[in-house]
Coordinates of C-alpha atoms and ligand atoms in Angstrom, one line a residue:
M203 CA 23.3 1.6 -6.3
K204 CA 24.2 -0.3 -3.1
R205 CA 20.5 1.3 -2.1
I206 CA 18.8 -0.2 -5.0
L207 CA 20.5 -3.8 -4.4
G208 CA 19.4 -3.5 -0.5
L209 CA 15.9 -2.5 -1.5
M210 CA 16.0 -5.6 -4.1
M211 CA 17.5 -8.2 -1.4
R212 CA 14.5 -7.3 1.0
A213 CA 11.9 -7.4 -1.8
A214 CA 13.3 -10.6 -2.9
G215 CA 12.7 -11.9 0.4
P216 CA 13.5 -15.4 0.7
Y217 CA 14.5 -15.7 -3.0
A218 CA 17.3 -13.1 -2.1
P219 CA 20.0 -16.2 -1.7
Q220 CA 18.9 -17.1 -5.5
F221 CA 18.8 -13.8 -6.8
R222 CA 22.4 -13.3 -5.3
T223 CA 23.4 -16.3 -7.0
T224 CA 21.7 -15.1 -10.5
L225 CA 23.7 -11.6 -10.1
R226 CA 27.0 -13.7 -9.3
I227 CA 26.4 -16.0 -12.2
S228 CA 25.7 -12.6 -14.5
M229 CA 28.9 -11.1 -13.6
L230 CA 30.6 -14.3 -14.6
A231 CA 28.9 -14.6 -17.7
S232 CA 29.9 -10.8 -18.6
L233 CA 33.4 -11.6 -17.9
V234 CA 33.6 -14.3 -20.2
Q235 CA 31.6 -12.2 -23.0
A236 CA 34.0 -9.5 -22.6
L237 CA 37.0 -11.8 -22.8
A238 CA 35.3 -13.4 -25.9
Y239 CA 35.3 -9.8 -27.7
A240 CA 39.2 -9.2 -26.8
T241 CA 40.0 -12.9 -28.2
F242 CA 39.4 -10.6 -31.6
I243 CA 43.0 -8.9 -30.7
P244 CA 45.2 -11.6 -31.0
L245 CA 43.1 -13.7 -33.6
L246 CA 43.1 -10.7 -36.2
A247 CA 46.6 -9.9 -35.5
A248 CA 47.6 -14.0 -36.1
L249 CA 45.3 -13.4 -39.5
A250 CA 47.1 -10.5 -40.7
A251 CA 50.8 -12.0 -39.8
Q252 CA 52.9 -12.4 -43.0
P253 CA 52.8 -15.1 -43.3
V254 CA 49.5 -15.9 -41.6
D255 CA 50.1 -17.5 -38.3
T256 CA 47.6 -20.3 -38.7
A257 CA 48.4 -22.4 -35.5
T258 CA 47.8 -19.4 -33.5
A259 CA 44.6 -18.2 -35.3
W260 CA 43.0 -21.6 -34.9
F261 CA 43.8 -21.5 -31.2
W262 CA 42.3 -18.3 -30.6
L263 CA 39.5 -19.0 -32.5
G264 CA 39.0 -22.4 -30.3
V265 CA 39.4 -20.1 -27.3
L266 CA 36.6 -17.8 -29.1
A267 CA 34.2 -20.8 -29.4
V268 CA 34.7 -22.4 -26.2
L269 CA 33.9 -18.7 -24.5
V270 CA 30.9 -18.0 -26.4
A271 CA 30.0 -21.7 -25.2
V272 CA 30.4 -21.2 -21.5
E273 CA 28.7 -17.7 -22.0
G274 CA 25.4 -19.3 -23.4
V275 CA 25.4 -21.9 -20.7
L276 CA 25.5 -19.1 -17.9
R277 CA 23.1 -16.9 -19.7
L278 CA 20.9 -19.8 -20.0
R279 CA 21.2 -20.3 -16.0
E280 CA 20.8 -16.3 -15.6
S281 CA 17.6 -16.2 -17.4
S282 CA 16.0 -19.4 -15.6
F283 CA 15.8 -16.8 -12.6
T284 CA 13.5 -14.4 -14.8
F285 CA 11.6 -17.9 -15.8
D286 CA 11.2 -19.8 -12.6
Y287 CA 11.3 -16.9 -9.9
W288 CA 9.2 -13.9 -11.1
H289 CA 5.9 -15.0 -10.3
L290 CA 7.2 -16.6 -7.0
V291 CA 8.6 -13.5 -6.3
T292 CA 5.6 -11.4 -7.3
G293 CA 3.6 -13.8 -5.3
E294 CA 5.7 -13.9 -2.2
M295 CA 6.0 -10.0 -2.1
R296 CA 2.1 -9.6 -2.4
T297 CA 1.9 -12.1 0.3
R298 CA 4.0 -10.0 2.6
L299 CA 2.5 -6.8 1.6
G300 CA -0.9 -8.7 2.5
D301 CA 0.6 -9.4 6.2
R302 CA 1.7 -5.8 6.6
L303 CA -1.3 -4.1 5.5
R304 CA -3.4 -6.8 8.0
S305 CA -1.2 -5.7 11.1
M306 CA -0.7 -2.1 9.5
P307 CA -2.2 0.5 12.5
Q308 CA -5.6 1.3 11.4
Q309 CA -5.1 5.1 11.8
E310 CA -1.9 4.4 9.0
L311 CA -4.7 2.4 7.0
A312 CA -7.5 5.0 6.9
R313 CA -4.9 7.5 5.9
R314 CA -3.8 5.7 2.8
D315 CA -6.6 5.5 0.1
A316 CA -7.5 2.2 -1.8
G317 CA -6.2 3.4 -5.0
D318 CA -3.1 4.2 -3.7
L319 CA -2.8 0.7 -1.9
T320 CA -4.2 -1.2 -5.3
T321 CA -1.4 0.9 -7.3
V322 CA 1.4 -0.5 -4.8
V323 CA 0.2 -4.2 -4.5
G324 CA -0.4 -4.5 -8.4
S325 CA 1.5 -2.4 -10.6
N326 CA 4.6 -1.5 -8.1
V327 CA 5.0 -5.3 -7.3
T328 CA 5.1 -6.1 -10.8
S329 CA 7.8 -3.3 -11.8
A330 CA 9.7 -4.1 -8.8
A331 CA 10.1 -7.8 -9.2
T332 CA 10.9 -6.8 -13.2
G333 CA 13.7 -5.1 -11.7
I334 CA 14.7 -7.6 -9.7
S335 CA 14.8 -10.3 -12.1
S336 CA 15.6 -8.6 -15.7
F337 CA 17.1 -5.2 -14.9
S338 CA 19.6 -6.1 -12.5
T339 CA 21.3 -9.0 -14.7
L340 CA 21.1 -6.4 -17.4
F341 CA 22.7 -3.7 -15.2
V342 CA 25.4 -6.0 -14.3
R343 CA 26.1 -6.8 -18.2
L344 CA 26.4 -3.2 -18.8
V345 CA 28.9 -2.6 -16.2
T346 CA 31.1 -5.8 -16.5
V347 CA 31.3 -6.0 -20.2
P348 CA 33.2 -2.5 -20.9
A349 CA 35.1 -2.2 -17.9
V350 CA 36.7 -5.6 -19.2
I351 CA 37.1 -4.6 -22.5
G352 CA 38.2 -1.2 -21.2
L353 CA 41.0 -3.4 -19.3
V354 CA 42.0 -5.5 -22.5
V355 CA 42.7 -2.2 -24.5
L356 CA 44.7 -0.6 -21.6
V357 CA 47.1 -3.6 -22.0
V358 CA 47.3 -3.6 -25.8
D359 CA 47.7 0.5 -26.1
W360 CA 47.3 2.6 -23.1
R361 CA 46.9 5.7 -25.1
L362 CA 43.7 4.1 -27.2
A363 CA 42.4 3.3 -23.6
M364 CA 42.6 7.0 -22.3
V365 CA 40.1 7.7 -25.2
L366 CA 37.4 5.3 -23.6
V367 CA 38.6 6.5 -19.8
V368 CA 37.9 10.2 -20.8
A369 CA 34.5 9.0 -22.2
V370 CA 33.7 7.6 -19.2
V371 CA 34.9 10.5 -16.8
V372 CA 32.7 12.8 -18.9
S373 CA 29.6 10.7 -19.0
V374 CA 29.5 10.2 -15.2
P375 CA 28.0 13.4 -14.3
L376 CA 25.8 13.2 -17.2
L377 CA 24.5 9.8 -15.8
R378 CA 24.5 10.9 -12.5
R379 CA 22.3 14.3 -13.9
L380 CA 20.0 11.5 -15.6
R381 CA 19.4 9.7 -13.0
F382 CA 18.4 12.8 -10.8
L383 CA 16.1 13.9 -13.4
S384 CA 14.1 10.7 -14.2
N385 CA 14.2 9.8 -10.6
T386 CA 12.4 13.0 -9.4
G387 CA 10.4 12.6 -12.9
F388 CA 9.4 9.0 -12.2
R389 CA 8.3 9.8 -8.3
R390 CA 6.0 12.4 -9.9
V391 CA 4.6 10.1 -12.4
D392 CA 4.1 7.4 -9.9
A393 CA 2.4 9.8 -7.7
A394 CA 0.1 10.7 -10.3
N395 CA -0.7 7.0 -11.3
A396 CA -1.5 6.5 -7.7
D397 CA -3.5 9.7 -7.5
A398 CA -5.3 8.7 -10.8
A399 CA -5.8 5.0 -9.5
G400 CA -7.1 6.5 -6.3
R401 CA -9.9 9.1 -8.2
I402 CA -10.9 5.9 -10.5
V403 CA -11.7 3.7 -7.5
E404 CA -13.7 6.6 -6.1
Y405 CA -15.4 7.2 -9.2
V406 CA -16.5 3.7 -9.6
Q407 CA -17.6 3.5 -6.0
G408 CA -19.5 6.7 -6.4
L409 CA -21.2 6.3 -9.5
P410 CA -24.6 6.2 -8.4
V411 CA -24.0 9.6 -6.9
F412 CA -22.2 11.1 -9.9
K413 CA -25.0 9.9 -12.4
A414 CA -27.4 11.5 -10.1
T415 CA -25.3 14.8 -10.4
G416 CA -25.0 14.5 -13.8
Q417 CA -21.6 14.2 -13.9
A418 CA -20.9 10.5 -14.6
G419 CA -19.2 10.9 -18.1
A420 CA -15.4 10.3 -18.6
D421 CA -15.3 13.8 -19.0
S422 CA -16.4 14.2 -15.1
P423 CA -14.1 17.2 -13.9
R424 CA -13.1 15.2 -10.8
L425 CA -11.6 12.2 -13.1
A426 CA -10.1 14.9 -16.0
E427 CA -8.2 16.7 -13.5
V428 CA -6.4 13.4 -12.2
F429 CA -5.5 12.3 -15.7
D430 CA -4.5 15.7 -16.8
H431 CA -2.0 15.6 -14.1
Q432 CA -1.1 12.1 -14.8
R433 CA -0.3 13.2 -18.5
E434 CA 1.7 16.5 -17.8
A435 CA 3.8 14.2 -15.1
N436 CA 4.6 11.8 -17.9
A437 CA 5.3 14.7 -20.8
E438 CA 7.5 16.7 -18.1
S439 CA 9.4 13.2 -17.1
N440 CA 10.5 12.7 -20.6
R441 CA 11.0 16.2 -21.7
S442 CA 13.4 16.6 -18.7
A443 CA 15.3 13.4 -19.6
S444 CA 15.4 14.1 -23.0
V445 CA 18.7 16.5 -23.2
P446 CA 21.0 14.5 -21.2
V447 CA 20.1 11.5 -23.0
A448 CA 20.9 12.9 -26.6
A449 CA 24.1 14.3 -25.0
L450 CA 25.1 11.1 -23.7
Q451 CA 24.5 9.1 -27.2
F452 CA 26.5 11.9 -29.0
L453 CA 29.2 11.4 -26.4
V454 CA 29.4 7.9 -27.3
Q455 CA 29.8 8.4 -31.2
V456 CA 32.1 11.1 -30.2
A457 CA 34.5 8.5 -28.4
V458 CA 34.1 6.2 -31.2
V459 CA 35.2 8.4 -33.7
A460 CA 37.8 9.8 -31.5
L461 CA 39.1 6.3 -31.1
V462 CA 39.2 5.5 -34.7
A463 CA 41.0 9.0 -35.8
L464 CA 43.5 8.5 -33.0
G465 CA 44.2 4.9 -33.9
A466 CA 44.4 5.8 -37.5
A467 CA 47.2 8.5 -36.6
L468 CA 48.9 5.9 -34.7
V469 CA 48.8 3.3 -37.7
L470 CA 50.0 5.9 -40.0
D471 CA 53.0 7.0 -37.6
A472 CA 53.7 2.9 -37.7
R473 CA 53.4 2.7 -33.9
L474 CA 50.4 0.6 -34.0
T475 CA 49.2 -2.4 -36.7
L476 CA 46.2 -2.2 -38.5
P477 CA 44.8 -5.6 -37.5
L478 CA 45.2 -4.4 -33.5
L479 CA 43.3 -1.3 -34.5
L480 CA 41.1 -3.0 -36.0
A481 CA 40.3 -5.7 -33.3
I482 CA 40.2 -2.4 -30.7
V483 CA 37.7 -0.4 -33.2
V484 CA 35.5 -3.8 -33.0
A485 CA 36.0 -4.1 -29.1
A486 CA 35.5 -0.7 -28.7
A487 CA 31.9 -0.9 -30.6
R488 CA 31.1 -3.1 -28.0
F489 CA 32.2 -0.7 -25.2
A490 CA 30.1 2.1 -26.7
E491 CA 26.7 0.1 -27.3
P492 CA 25.9 -1.1 -23.6
L493 CA 27.0 2.8 -22.6
G494 CA 24.2 3.5 -25.3
A495 CA 21.6 1.1 -23.8
A496 CA 22.6 2.5 -20.3
V497 CA 20.5 5.6 -21.2
T498 CA 17.1 3.6 -21.9
M499 CA 18.0 1.1 -18.9
T500 CA 18.6 3.9 -16.3
K501 CA 15.0 5.1 -17.2
L502 CA 13.7 1.4 -16.6
F503 CA 15.8 1.3 -13.8
E504 CA 14.4 4.4 -12.1
M505 CA 10.7 3.1 -12.7
S506 CA 11.4 0.1 -10.9
E507 CA 13.5 1.7 -8.0
A508 CA 10.3 4.0 -7.3
A509 CA 8.3 1.0 -7.6
L510 CA 10.7 -1.0 -4.7
G511 CA 10.6 2.2 -2.9
R512 CA 7.0 2.5 -2.6
V513 CA 6.7 -1.1 -1.7
S514 CA 9.7 -1.0 1.0
E515 CA 7.5 1.9 2.5
V516 CA 4.6 -0.3 3.0
L517 CA 6.7 -3.3 4.2
D518 CA 8.5 -1.0 6.6
T519 CA 5.4 0.4 8.5
E520 CA 5.3 -0.9 11.8
P521 CA 2.7 -2.6 13.6
L522 CA 1.2 -0.8 16.3
P523 CA 3.8 -1.7 19.1
T524 CA 2.4 -3.8 21.8
R525 CA 3.7 -3.9 25.4
P526 CA 2.6 -7.6 26.4
N527 CA 2.7 -8.0 30.1
G528 CA 1.1 -11.8 29.8
R529 CA -2.3 -10.5 31.2
A530 CA -5.5 -11.1 29.3
P531 CA -8.6 -9.3 30.2
E532 CA -11.2 -11.7 32.0
S533 CA -13.8 -9.3 32.7
F534 CA -15.0 -6.7 30.3
D535 CA -15.5 -3.6 31.5
I536 CA -14.1 -0.5 29.8
T537 CA -12.3 2.6 31.3
F538 CA -10.7 5.6 30.1
T539 CA -8.3 7.5 32.3
G540 CA -7.2 11.1 31.3
V541 CA -7.1 9.8 27.5
G542 CA -6.2 12.6 25.5
F543 CA -5.7 11.9 21.8
T544 CA -4.8 14.0 18.3
Y545 CA -4.8 12.8 14.8
D546 CA -2.0 12.5 13.1
G547 CA -1.3 15.8 10.8
R548 CA -4.0 17.4 13.2
T549 CA -3.2 19.8 15.9
E550 CA -6.6 20.2 17.5
P551 CA -6.7 17.4 20.0
A552 CA -10.2 15.2 19.0
L553 CA -10.2 13.8 22.4
R554 CA -9.0 15.6 25.5
D555 CA -8.1 14.3 29.2
V556 CA -11.4 12.1 28.9
S557 CA -12.0 9.7 31.9
L558 CA -15.3 7.2 32.0
E559 CA -15.9 4.0 33.0
V560 CA -18.3 1.5 31.2
P561 CA -19.5 -1.1 33.5
E562 CA -19.2 -5.1 32.5
R563 CA -22.8 -6.1 31.0
S564 CA -24.0 -2.5 30.5
L565 CA -25.1 -0.3 27.7
T566 CA -23.4 3.2 27.7
A567 CA -24.8 5.8 25.0
L568 CA -22.3 8.3 23.8
V569 CA -24.1 11.2 22.3
G570 CA -23.1 14.7 21.3
P571 CA -22.4 17.0 18.6
S572 CA -21.0 15.4 15.6
G573 CA -16.9 16.1 15.3
S574 CA -17.2 16.0 19.6
G575 CA -15.3 12.5 19.4
K576 CA -17.6 10.1 20.0
T577 CA -16.2 7.9 17.2
T578 CA -12.7 8.6 18.1
A579 CA -13.4 7.0 21.6
T580 CA -14.9 3.8 20.1
R581 CA -11.8 4.0 17.8
L582 CA -9.2 4.1 20.9
I583 CA -10.9 0.7 22.6
T584 CA -10.0 -1.1 19.3
R585 CA -6.4 0.2 19.2
F586 CA -7.3 2.3 15.7
A587 CA -4.5 4.2 17.1
D588 CA -2.9 4.2 21.1
P589 CA -3.9 7.7 22.9
Q590 CA -0.9 10.2 23.1
A591 CA -2.0 10.6 27.3
G592 CA -3.7 8.2 29.5
V593 CA -4.7 5.0 29.4
V594 CA -7.8 2.6 27.9
R595 CA -8.3 -0.7 29.9
L596 CA -10.7 -3.7 28.9
G597 CA -11.1 -5.8 32.0
G598 CA -8.5 -3.6 33.7
V599 CA -5.8 -4.2 31.2
D600 CA -4.3 -1.4 29.4
V601 CA -5.2 -2.2 25.4
G602 CA -2.1 -1.3 24.5
T603 CA -0.6 -4.7 26.3
L604 CA -2.7 -6.6 23.8
A605 CA -1.6 -7.3 20.0
P606 CA -4.8 -5.8 17.9
E607 CA -6.0 -9.3 17.0
E608 CA -5.9 -10.6 20.4
L609 CA -8.1 -7.5 21.6
M610 CA -10.4 -7.9 18.5
R611 CA -11.3 -11.5 19.9
H612 CA -13.6 -10.1 22.6
I613 CA -14.9 -6.9 20.5
A614 CA -17.4 -7.3 17.9
V615 CA -17.9 -3.6 15.9
V616 CA -21.0 -2.9 13.8
F617 CA -20.3 -0.2 11.8
Q618 CA -23.0 2.2 10.2
D619 CA -21.3 1.3 6.3
V620 CA -21.2 -2.1 6.2
Y621 CA -19.2 -3.7 4.2
L622 CA -19.9 -7.2 2.3
F623 CA -17.4 -8.9 0.3
D624 CA -18.3 -10.3 -3.3
D625 CA -19.0 -13.9 -1.7
T626 CA -22.1 -15.9 -0.4
I627 CA -24.5 -14.6 2.2
L628 CA -23.5 -17.6 4.0
A629 CA -19.5 -16.5 4.0
N630 CA -20.2 -12.9 4.6
I631 CA -21.9 -13.6 8.0
A632 CA -19.2 -16.4 8.8
M633 CA -16.5 -13.8 8.8
G634 CA -17.5 -13.1 12.4
R635 CA -16.4 -16.3 13.4
P636 CA -14.1 -18.4 10.7
G637 CA -15.2 -22.2 10.9
A638 CA -18.6 -21.7 12.1
T639 CA -20.7 -24.3 10.7
R640 CA -24.1 -23.5 8.4
A641 CA -26.4 -24.4 11.3
E642 CA -24.4 -21.6 13.3
V643 CA -24.7 -18.9 10.7
V644 CA -28.4 -19.4 9.9
E645 CA -28.8 -19.2 13.9
A646 CA -26.9 -16.1 14.0
A647 CA -29.1 -14.7 11.2
R648 CA -32.5 -15.9 12.7
A649 CA -31.3 -13.8 15.7
A650 CA -30.3 -10.7 13.7
N651 CA -33.7 -10.9 11.5
A652 CA -32.2 -11.5 8.7
H653 CA -33.2 -15.1 8.1
A654 CA -36.3 -14.6 6.3
F655 CA -34.8 -12.0 3.9
I656 CA -32.2 -14.3 3.1
E657 CA -34.4 -17.5 2.5
N658 CA -36.3 -15.4 -0.1
L659 CA -32.9 -14.4 -2.2
P660 CA -32.6 -16.3 -5.3
D661 CA -30.2 -18.9 -3.9
G662 CA -30.6 -18.3 -0.1
Y663 CA -27.8 -18.4 2.0
N664 CA -26.2 -19.5 -1.3
T665 CA -26.7 -16.2 -3.0
R666 CA -23.4 -14.4 -4.1
V667 CA -23.5 -10.3 -2.8
G668 CA -22.0 -9.4 -6.4
E669 CA -25.0 -10.9 -8.4
I670 CA -27.7 -9.3 -6.1
G671 CA -25.6 -6.1 -5.5
S672 CA -27.3 -3.1 -4.5
A673 CA -30.5 -5.0 -4.3
L674 CA -30.1 -5.6 -0.8
S675 CA -31.4 -2.6 1.1
G676 CA -29.7 -0.4 4.0
G677 CA -31.6 -2.4 6.4
E678 CA -30.9 -6.0 4.9
R679 CA -27.2 -4.9 4.8
Q680 CA -27.2 -3.9 8.6
R681 CA -28.8 -6.9 9.5
I682 CA -26.2 -9.1 7.8
S683 CA -23.2 -6.9 9.7
I684 CA -25.5 -7.9 12.9
A685 CA -25.6 -11.4 12.3
R686 CA -21.9 -11.1 11.7
A687 CA -21.4 -9.6 14.9
I688 CA -23.6 -11.9 16.9
L689 CA -22.0 -15.2 15.7
K690 CA -18.9 -13.7 16.6
D691 CA -20.0 -13.7 20.1
A692 CA -18.0 -11.2 21.9
P693 CA -18.3 -9.9 25.4
V694 CA -18.1 -6.4 23.9
V695 CA -20.1 -4.7 21.4
L696 CA -19.3 -1.2 19.9
L697 CA -21.8 0.1 17.8
D698 CA -22.6 3.0 15.6
E699 CA -26.2 3.3 15.5
P700 CA -27.5 3.7 12.0
T701 CA -28.5 6.8 11.2
A702 CA -29.9 6.3 7.8
A703 CA -33.6 6.7 7.5
L704 CA -35.5 3.4 7.2
D705 CA -38.7 2.6 7.0
T706 CA -40.6 2.2 10.0
E707 CA -40.8 -1.8 9.3
S708 CA -37.1 -2.0 8.7
E709 CA -36.2 -0.1 11.6
V710 CA -38.5 -2.2 13.8
V711 CA -36.6 -5.1 12.7
V712 CA -33.3 -3.9 12.9
Q713 CA -33.9 -2.4 16.1
Q714 CA -34.8 -6.0 17.5
A715 CA -31.6 -7.6 15.7
I716 CA -29.4 -4.9 17.5
D717 CA -31.1 -6.0 20.5
N718 CA -30.5 -9.3 20.5
L719 CA -26.9 -8.4 19.8
V720 CA -26.4 -6.4 22.4
A721 CA -28.3 -8.2 25.3
G722 CA -25.7 -9.1 28.0
R723 CA -22.9 -7.7 26.6
T724 CA -21.0 -4.9 27.4
V725 CA -21.8 -2.3 24.8
V726 CA -20.9 0.9 23.7
V727 CA -23.4 2.7 21.5
I728 CA -22.7 6.1 19.4
A729 CA -26.6 6.8 19.7
H730 CA -28.7 8.6 17.4
R731 CA -32.3 7.6 18.7
L732 CA -33.6 8.8 21.6
S733 CA -35.2 5.5 22.3
T734 CA -31.7 3.8 22.9
V735 CA -30.6 6.9 24.9
V736 CA -33.5 6.9 27.4
R737 CA -32.9 3.2 28.0
A738 CA -29.3 3.3 28.3
D739 CA -27.7 2.5 31.6
Q740 CA -25.3 5.5 31.1
I741 CA -25.6 8.7 29.2
I742 CA -21.9 10.2 28.2
V743 CA -22.5 13.6 26.8
F744 CA -19.3 15.0 24.7
E745 CA -18.7 18.0 23.6
Q746 CA -15.6 19.3 21.8
G747 CA -13.5 16.3 22.7
G748 CA -14.2 16.5 26.3
V749 CA -16.8 14.5 28.8
V750 CA -19.1 17.3 29.8
Q751 CA -21.8 15.3 31.7
R752 CA -22.8 11.8 32.6
G753 CA -25.8 9.9 34.2
T754 CA -28.8 8.1 33.4
H755 CA -31.4 9.7 31.3
A756 CA -33.4 10.7 34.9
E757 CA -30.1 11.9 36.5
L758 CA -29.4 14.3 33.3
L759 CA -32.5 15.4 33.2
G760 CA -32.0 16.7 36.9
E761 CA -28.9 18.8 35.8
Q762 CA -29.7 21.9 34.0
G763 CA -26.9 21.1 31.6
R764 CA -26.4 20.4 27.9
Y765 CA -28.4 16.9 28.0
A766 CA -31.3 18.8 29.3
Q767 CA -31.1 21.5 26.9
M768 CA -30.8 18.7 23.8
W769 CA -34.3 16.8 25.6
R770 CA -36.2 20.0 25.9
A771 CA -35.2 20.7 21.9
Q772 CA -36.0 16.9 21.3
T773 CA -39.2 17.1 22.7
R774 CA -40.5 20.2 21.1
A775 CA -39.3 18.7 17.5
K776 CA -42.2 16.5 16.3
N777 CA -39.7 13.9 14.8
W778 CA -37.9 12.4 17.9
R779 CA -35.4 9.8 16.1
L780 CA -33.9 12.6 14.3
A781 CA -30.3 12.7 15.1
P782 CA -29.4 16.0 13.3
T783 CA -31.7 17.6 15.4
V784 CA -29.7 16.6 18.4
E785 CA -27.2 18.0 17.0
A786 CA -28.6 21.2 15.7
S787 CA -29.4 22.0 19.5
F788 CA -26.1 21.6 20.4
R789 CA -24.5 23.6 18.0
R790 CA -26.9 26.2 18.9
S791 CA -26.2 25.9 22.3
A792 CA -22.2 25.9 21.9
R793 CA -22.6 29.1 19.7
S794 CA -24.9 30.8 22.4
A795 CA -22.4 29.7 25.2
G796 CA -19.7 31.2 23.0
Ligands
ADP1996 P1 -17.8 11.9 16.4 O1 -18.0 10.8 16.1 O2 -18.4 12.7 17.3 O3 -18.8 12.8 15.2 P2 -15.1 11.9 15.8 O4 -14.6 11.2 17.1 O5 -15.3 11.5 14.3 O6 -16.4 12.9 16.3 O7 -14.2 13.5 15.6 C1 -13.2 14.0 16.4 C2 -12.7 14.8 15.8 O8 -11.7 14.2 15.3 C3 -13.2 16.3 14.6 O9 -12.7 17.2 14.9 C4 -12.8 15.1 13.3 O10 -12.4 16.0 12.4 C5 -11.7 14.5 13.7 N1 -11.2 13.3 13.0 C6 -12.4 12.1 12.9 N2 -11.6 11.4 12.2 C7 -10.1 11.7 11.7 C8 -9.3 11.0 11.0 N3 -9.5 9.7 10.4 N4 -7.9 12.1 10.8 C9 -8.1 13.1 11.0 N5 -9.1 13.6 11.8 C10 -10.1 13.2 12.5

């Protein structure tokens, strides 16, 4: 209970004080409510007296009326939290999650899929907030009211109170069991829901591919599988909880019957008056009622606990630790010194003992077969994660001493898969430098060879990406991404050269755009084109996570190494620019080398 309360306090964030006050009000209201029930005892006793004790009866009736009124006022205050703060709490929680996601280490972000995060920020926040605003006060009521009534019954007749004590003692292990079962059940249901959400996102994104391969129906096997799993998890969760639920409800009935039976025996024995018994039975019914509701409540409570847990997990992910030393890079060469890196959950290192230098304002091409570590090397420059061994430096400054946003001010990245937001083309380019003027955006678009095609869109720069959607070709999307990078005007450019086959014309314009982007900057390019490789100031050849050769094209041709083999394979092949040929030749030579 303490743990859940702690989770709730954290999730309530800045509204924790209001939440705490609400819980106190709720406790007070429940106390008053229980006392109101308890006034039945003296009230009925006064009414049953021979002759009727009118004065006392009126007195207790008055007390009852006052208590009921006070409870009403308190409940009104209690529910105002639900109405006034629920949306504030959810909004604030989502903002905090958003902040966390932004500072989340890229590796961690890459590990979670979009559907999973959608569930956390969407429905998990809703359940968590509902738990905070509604279930918590209900829970307080469920605990407080029976406790106070139990005490009152104890004062009136300890033998009857014993029946209630026994009922509570017996139900505790049952409630525990139920809690355990529904807890594991809910976690499973929640995980199944997140899985399903992930698959749906994947499905929608991959719809064109599924259509092409004839898997687009709702019975697509990949979707059907997660839905089946989701249904089973729900059924299993309900099944496992049903026995303890029934047992608990039965127990409550038995307790009431036992109370009446014992009370009747005491009355017959003249050790208890009938009105007192009546009053106790009325109060005991109040005692049993919340116990029955507790069963349903437990489920709802566990649901919000699971949600709170998932929200907290995201809130708890620490940003990459930065060890600031007050130095900012002033020059922009990049060095790796003895860098070793293994991805979370992998045993094989992706990079081993890599040392390299990328001089300022030079073009360095990374080549090597797929999986050799080229992408990983560029990721470490942006602090996707920190290497386990060695140091990556920018302008002589360890990148681990720079906060990611500080570091990224100096680096523009152009990936192959260009992400465009559902906003105008103008806004999509302006992302490169928030606050850029329209004229600056247009200038960047011109340099990226994108101006002409943008002008031809229905609304020019104001065309919304969502409205033209897939009407943008691969080359056009790439040029938008290059325009972003040009606008950013960062001294370092990391470029994953497009591999997708573009038609000759787009290829020329994309290449020109890239040339404009890289001019005068420190550039690291994962090269797929021989033309890029040939004119690079330096070529670094990767193989199995290590650097096996480095030098200019001419130097490397002179050495009888991997690069020369690759070059020979390339020149034999008709199609020069096909990266897979390069990679195939690497794989062949790697195999023949053992
Ligand atoms: P390249 O860019 O040369 O194709 P990568 O740097 O992408 O090579 O991959 C190097 C190694 O790291 C490969 O064995 C790959 O499977 C692994 N790897 C790459 N990205 C991840 C990731 N996000 N999680 C786990 N392993 C990864």
